[in-house]
């Protein structure tokens, strides 16, 4: 059945707003060309969106043009402010942006869980308050509209709340409630960090050409995010991708319902990677897992000793990599491939992105090694890529989801 006039107007308005979000400021003529709508229809929607305070004139298209047809219309960026948080076990990072996603303020703070839940929550809330003030998103003139939080652990798909998971600090759950209390006018949403990283890699990173893929998060913890046919899959309890609990060969035991130390985590988590580097003679002592992997990947970009290729950092042809670096990368790729093969056998995603801090640190050198091992283990063709956004993926994903949810509300038809 044909849409009612009000529904048609709402569809046209949302289409125009989406184009302004994607393309930046446009003239009425450009909106007409991109939407395929008639000139009177475009004129009506421009007037409607201007009166509603969603768009405004931001300039003119070219010095040679004058008059109404040259006006550039853009989204009113300060109509809403957004905050994105990346909540780790011992730190919190924040970004504050306007409605079009321009970052206005950022910051991070270490958190000492031993000082107690109240102190940890207080530090995190103060960080958000400072960033919001710096961005102009405090007081009556400008307030936070949506707060997106990325955190480790399970998010209940029915309630949207962070579940009380074993091994995670209690202050994570307290922070969500504290932010809602401090910013009562804002919508506060929490999502699993790996899921947000996958969304960011799909929109802005290594998976932009993929609507089906799996992101494997490799950092202090490990996890996986599953995107099938463009949709993020969370599972019945929000636990899709809890790959750290996957039983695999090479561990000292089996995982339990409350402890993943006997599972895949014990092979590829940051602590295990640092230990492996030490066993292979890769140093220095005290270095992070990501820096150790990056050092080895820069030295041994493609294969074993005797490799004649030019390395990504410009090393001369004929460079012979340190055998310790080769052994370290090869063994790490063996370990990573165990979990990837299990995921591929069940989901057949066609593409796996190695994310977190460790995946991008290993770059093409680590990804190629994992892919080569996967070809030997699985009949399903699967491309393995290094993540492009690294540790920043969680914040970017939180900001993207916060912006989408704010726009869903602000761009909705008035009578909806």
XYZ file of C-alpha atoms in Angstrom:
416
model
C 0.000 0.000 0.000
C 1.197 3.545 -0.690
C 2.653 5.411 2.283
C 0.555 8.101 3.934
C 1.697 11.716 3.390
C 3.112 11.916 6.926
C 5.009 8.637 6.516
C 6.371 9.738 3.152
C 7.555 13.016 4.677
C 9.266 11.146 7.516
C 11.021 8.825 5.045
C 12.171 11.741 2.896
C 13.392 13.693 5.917
C 15.382 10.766 7.241
C 16.885 10.135 3.797
C 18.010 13.756 3.543
C 19.451 13.723 7.067
C 21.318 10.503 6.344
C 22.861 12.048 3.230
C 23.888 15.148 5.160
C 25.476 12.907 7.781
C 27.380 10.867 5.196
C 28.296 13.544 2.650
C 28.506 16.694 4.757
C 26.793 19.989 3.826
C 24.774 19.906 0.594
C 22.737 22.367 -1.451
C 19.059 21.814 -2.169
C 20.032 20.961 -5.738
C 22.473 18.310 -4.558
C 19.826 16.853 -2.257
C 17.447 16.706 -5.212
C 20.038 14.876 -7.307
C 21.009 12.408 -4.583
C 17.475 11.632 -3.375
C 15.707 11.651 -6.734
C 12.930 13.748 -5.203
C 11.243 16.629 -6.997
C 12.376 20.204 -6.446
C 9.186 21.192 -4.520
C 9.497 18.107 -2.290
C 13.117 18.950 -1.475
C 12.198 22.573 -0.783
C 9.476 21.425 1.625
C 11.741 19.041 3.520
C 14.525 21.645 3.777
C 12.069 24.120 5.283
C 10.637 21.471 7.597
C 14.059 20.358 8.883
C 15.211 23.966 9.295
C 12.151 24.914 11.338
C 12.630 21.819 13.519
C 16.199 22.907 14.294
C 17.847 19.858 12.726
C 19.588 21.591 9.803
C 20.787 25.108 9.107
C 22.600 27.114 6.441
C 26.350 26.619 6.954
C 27.718 28.415 3.888
C 27.465 28.729 0.123
C 28.535 26.408 -2.702
C 31.247 28.291 -4.593
C 32.114 31.933 -4.922
C 30.389 32.302 -8.317
C 26.983 31.258 -7.030
C 24.631 33.425 -5.022
C 21.070 33.193 -3.812
C 18.901 30.428 -2.323
C 20.139 27.722 -4.694
C 23.723 28.173 -3.499
C 22.998 27.707 0.201
C 24.735 24.792 1.842
C 22.678 23.003 4.470
C 24.220 20.977 7.246
C 23.091 19.163 10.380
C 22.998 21.352 13.494
C 25.962 19.708 15.166
C 25.394 21.124 18.643
C 21.786 19.943 18.739
C 23.099 17.060 20.868
C 26.335 16.006 22.531
C 27.485 12.407 22.861
C 29.932 10.633 25.154
C 31.725 7.349 24.489
C 33.540 5.378 27.195
C 35.997 2.503 27.012
C 35.933 0.878 30.457
C 38.849 -1.446 31.131
C 39.736 -3.332 34.294
C 42.078 -0.608 35.525
C 41.320 2.445 33.368
C 38.601 4.489 31.701
C 38.859 6.525 28.478
C 36.256 8.947 27.151
C 35.423 10.907 24.003
C 32.785 13.649 23.760
C 31.489 14.634 20.336
C 28.746 16.638 18.693
C 25.864 15.124 16.750
C 27.882 14.680 13.546
C 30.640 12.815 15.384
C 33.280 15.563 15.581
C 35.369 14.848 18.696
C 35.439 17.884 20.974
C 37.173 16.503 24.051
C 38.839 13.336 25.243
C 40.691 11.973 28.232
C 41.616 8.916 30.229
C 42.312 8.074 33.831
C 43.846 5.058 35.572
C 41.614 3.343 38.097
C 42.895 1.498 41.150
C 40.272 -1.137 42.032
C 41.967 -1.786 45.373
C 40.866 1.675 46.539
C 37.266 0.500 46.487
C 34.225 0.668 44.241
C 33.141 4.158 45.284
C 36.555 5.659 44.521
C 36.772 3.931 41.134
C 33.282 5.059 40.119
C 33.995 8.587 41.338
C 37.170 8.850 39.251
C 35.373 7.684 36.131
C 32.386 10.026 36.596
C 34.708 12.983 37.210
C 36.519 12.172 33.970
C 33.265 12.279 32.009
C 32.234 15.527 33.716
C 35.542 17.199 32.812
C 35.346 16.085 29.198
C 31.720 17.195 28.889
C 32.567 20.615 30.316
C 35.527 20.999 27.959
C 33.280 20.128 25.004
C 30.578 22.568 26.076
C 28.179 19.736 26.875
C 27.365 20.782 30.432
C 24.793 23.145 31.885
C 21.521 24.198 30.314
C 23.085 25.411 27.047
C 24.392 22.014 26.103
C 23.946 18.624 27.746
C 24.856 15.051 27.011
C 22.125 13.356 25.027
C 23.528 9.816 24.819
C 26.356 8.007 26.607
C 27.721 4.826 25.021
C 29.838 2.533 27.180
C 32.050 -0.334 26.053
C 32.981 -2.783 28.802
C 34.217 -6.371 29.087
C 31.713 -9.006 30.122
C 28.188 -10.004 29.192
C 25.400 -7.557 28.432
C 21.922 -8.979 28.995
C 20.134 -8.698 25.615
C 16.751 -8.427 27.338
C 17.579 -5.617 29.785
C 20.658 -4.042 28.234
C 22.418 -4.245 31.599
C 25.954 -5.397 32.299
C 25.715 -8.798 33.944
C 27.524 -9.688 37.153
C 30.295 -11.781 35.610
C 32.989 -13.544 37.578
C 36.403 -11.915 37.392
C 35.144 -8.431 36.474
C 35.366 -5.536 38.940
C 32.168 -4.540 40.711
C 32.720 -0.870 39.887
C 31.863 -1.516 36.228
C 28.215 -2.134 37.115
C 28.244 0.749 39.569
C 29.548 3.132 36.926
C 26.532 2.666 34.658
C 24.122 3.587 37.464
C 26.309 6.499 38.596
C 26.444 8.011 35.114
C 22.682 7.725 34.760
C 22.273 9.510 38.081
C 24.796 12.221 37.208
C 23.322 12.800 33.726
C 19.607 12.055 34.254
C 18.600 13.600 30.921
C 20.974 11.327 28.978
C 20.395 7.866 27.630
C 23.116 5.562 28.973
C 23.764 2.374 26.990
C 26.344 -0.337 27.642
C 27.675 -2.860 25.117
C 30.351 -5.534 25.160
C 33.697 -4.004 24.154
C 34.466 -6.589 21.475
C 31.092 -6.047 19.827
C 31.771 -2.320 19.646
C 35.221 -2.935 18.199
C 33.663 -5.068 15.453
C 31.163 -2.339 14.572
C 33.986 0.192 14.346
C 36.116 -2.073 12.134
C 33.085 -2.619 9.884
C 32.359 1.105 9.520
C 35.825 2.614 9.598
C 38.433 -0.146 9.606
C 39.499 -3.485 8.215
C 36.029 -4.937 7.502
C 34.444 -2.093 5.550
C 33.832 -4.381 2.564
C 32.362 -7.218 4.630
C 28.839 -7.764 5.932
C 29.781 -11.155 7.407
C 32.943 -11.533 9.485
C 34.277 -12.351 12.938
C 36.497 -10.053 14.972
C 38.884 -11.805 17.348
C 39.908 -9.494 20.196
C 43.448 -10.151 21.384
C 44.486 -8.180 24.436
C 44.583 -8.628 28.189
C 41.530 -10.782 27.594
C 40.290 -12.449 24.435
C 36.861 -12.490 22.879
C 35.090 -12.602 19.554
C 32.341 -10.574 17.913
C 30.142 -12.116 15.231
C 28.604 -10.059 12.413
C 26.366 -12.046 10.059
C 24.650 -10.448 7.070
C 25.380 -7.019 8.497
C 23.897 -7.715 11.929
C 25.751 -8.119 15.204
C 24.810 -11.408 16.885
C 24.677 -11.426 20.693
C 23.187 -14.828 21.521
C 20.444 -15.851 23.942
C 22.308 -14.600 27.008
C 24.589 -12.033 25.388
C 27.470 -14.486 25.397
C 28.195 -14.941 21.702
C 31.954 -14.771 21.280
C 33.077 -15.753 24.790
C 35.905 -17.577 23.094
C 38.220 -17.361 26.076
C 36.293 -20.317 27.523
C 36.815 -22.436 24.398
C 38.493 -25.768 25.258
C 41.552 -26.177 23.038
C 44.634 -28.418 23.015
C 47.795 -27.069 24.555
C 46.380 -25.822 27.839
C 47.029 -27.231 31.293
C 43.402 -28.136 31.925
C 39.828 -27.267 31.035
C 37.940 -24.031 31.613
C 35.159 -23.873 34.190
C 31.975 -21.834 34.296
C 33.736 -19.196 36.404
C 37.344 -19.434 35.179
C 38.655 -19.381 31.598
C 42.282 -19.955 32.590
C 42.107 -23.506 31.238
C 40.652 -22.359 27.916
C 41.762 -20.470 24.816
C 42.468 -17.376 26.926
C 45.442 -19.113 28.516
C 47.084 -19.405 25.088
C 46.451 -16.006 23.484
C 45.750 -13.528 26.297
C 48.356 -10.806 26.811
C 49.953 -12.524 29.811
C 50.372 -15.744 27.837
C 51.856 -13.842 24.888
C 54.412 -12.126 27.130
C 55.323 -15.492 28.633
C 55.711 -16.999 25.168
C 57.987 -14.141 24.109
C 60.218 -14.847 27.072
C 60.390 -18.527 26.209
C 61.402 -17.638 22.638
C 64.067 -15.185 23.759
C 62.192 -12.069 22.630
C 62.516 -9.081 24.939
C 63.016 -6.789 26.689
C 61.606 -7.897 30.010
C 58.672 -5.811 31.140
C 57.514 -4.967 27.619
C 53.842 -5.237 26.727
C 52.490 -8.065 24.613
C 51.605 -5.657 21.786
C 55.098 -4.123 21.674
C 56.747 -7.543 21.640
C 54.537 -8.691 18.776
C 55.136 -5.452 16.861
C 58.900 -5.819 17.222
C 58.846 -9.382 15.910
C 56.483 -8.540 13.040
C 58.679 -5.649 11.886
C 61.713 -7.937 11.810
C 60.052 -11.017 10.289
C 57.232 -9.666 8.134
C 56.598 -12.647 5.856
C 58.270 -15.883 6.832
C 61.231 -17.647 8.349
C 64.938 -16.967 8.289
C 66.295 -16.333 4.825
C 63.234 -14.357 3.756
C 64.175 -12.146 0.806
C 61.167 -9.850 0.744
C 61.263 -6.203 1.679
C 59.674 -5.632 5.082
C 56.811 -3.149 5.602
C 59.097 -0.767 7.489
C 61.523 -0.536 4.586
C 64.139 -3.109 5.573
C 66.442 -3.925 2.676
C 65.914 -6.995 0.535
C 67.948 -9.923 1.800
C 67.314 -9.084 5.454
C 67.572 -12.198 7.615
C 65.183 -11.914 10.554
C 66.102 -12.901 14.073
C 65.202 -16.608 14.460
C 63.725 -15.808 17.886
C 61.255 -13.398 16.281
C 60.280 -15.982 13.678
C 59.802 -18.674 16.298
C 57.715 -16.326 18.456
C 55.393 -15.271 15.609
C 55.047 -18.801 14.258
C 54.132 -20.221 17.675
C 51.708 -17.402 18.386
C 50.053 -17.963 14.994
C 49.733 -21.685 15.832
C 47.893 -20.772 19.010
C 45.618 -18.169 17.446
C 44.710 -20.515 14.597
C 43.266 -23.056 17.057
C 40.472 -20.727 18.109
C 39.982 -19.269 14.646
C 39.563 -22.747 13.158
C 36.833 -23.561 15.684
C 34.968 -20.347 14.876
C 35.297 -20.914 11.129
C 34.049 -24.500 11.379
C 30.820 -23.309 13.028
C 30.152 -19.966 11.323
C 32.047 -19.974 7.982
C 32.403 -16.146 8.112
C 34.809 -15.881 5.182
C 36.813 -13.227 7.014
C 38.404 -12.978 10.458
C 39.832 -9.699 11.750
C 42.552 -9.870 14.415
C 41.766 -6.949 16.703
C 42.566 -5.684 20.164
C 46.069 -4.384 20.785
C 47.872 -7.545 19.692
C 46.197 -8.171 16.308
C 47.075 -4.800 14.748
C 50.553 -4.946 16.341
C 51.197 -8.179 14.445
C 49.833 -6.633 11.260
C 50.070 -8.511 7.986
C 52.912 -10.683 9.292
C 50.785 -12.298 11.982
C 47.580 -12.348 9.918
C 49.306 -14.133 7.012
C 50.713 -16.769 9.338
C 47.310 -17.436 10.907
C 45.663 -17.630 7.475
C 48.283 -20.103 6.225
C 47.690 -22.385 9.205
C 43.944 -22.067 8.789
C 44.196 -23.255 5.179
C 45.800 -26.444 6.445
C 43.197 -26.958 9.165
C 39.935 -26.040 7.438
C 38.363 -26.628 4.012
C 36.523 -23.301 4.301
C 38.230 -20.407 2.553
C 38.807 -17.663 5.115
C 40.715 -14.416 4.796
C 42.525 -13.256 7.933
C 43.160 -9.529 8.306
C 44.826 -7.351 10.911
C 42.531 -4.857 12.591
C 43.033 -1.254 11.494
C 41.885 0.579 14.625
C 43.733 -1.211 17.416
C 42.775 -0.336 20.970
C 40.876 2.747 19.768
C 38.216 0.523 18.182
C 36.129 0.306 21.360
C 35.851 4.081 21.749
C 35.061 4.515 18.058
C 32.399 1.820 18.225
C 30.850 3.345 21.347
C 30.760 6.749 19.675
C 29.215 5.371 16.485
C 26.450 3.571 18.379
C 25.771 6.582 20.610
C 25.460 8.790 17.533
C 23.095 6.370 15.801
C 20.837 6.100 18.838
C 20.732 9.864 19.307
C 19.916 10.377 15.641
C 17.204 7.704 15.758
C 15.467 9.774 18.403
C 16.169 13.262 17.096
C 15.527 12.432 13.443
C 12.262 10.593 14.113
C 8.997 11.940 12.782
C 7.402 14.363 15.282
C 4.199 12.315 15.496
C 5.957 8.965 16.007
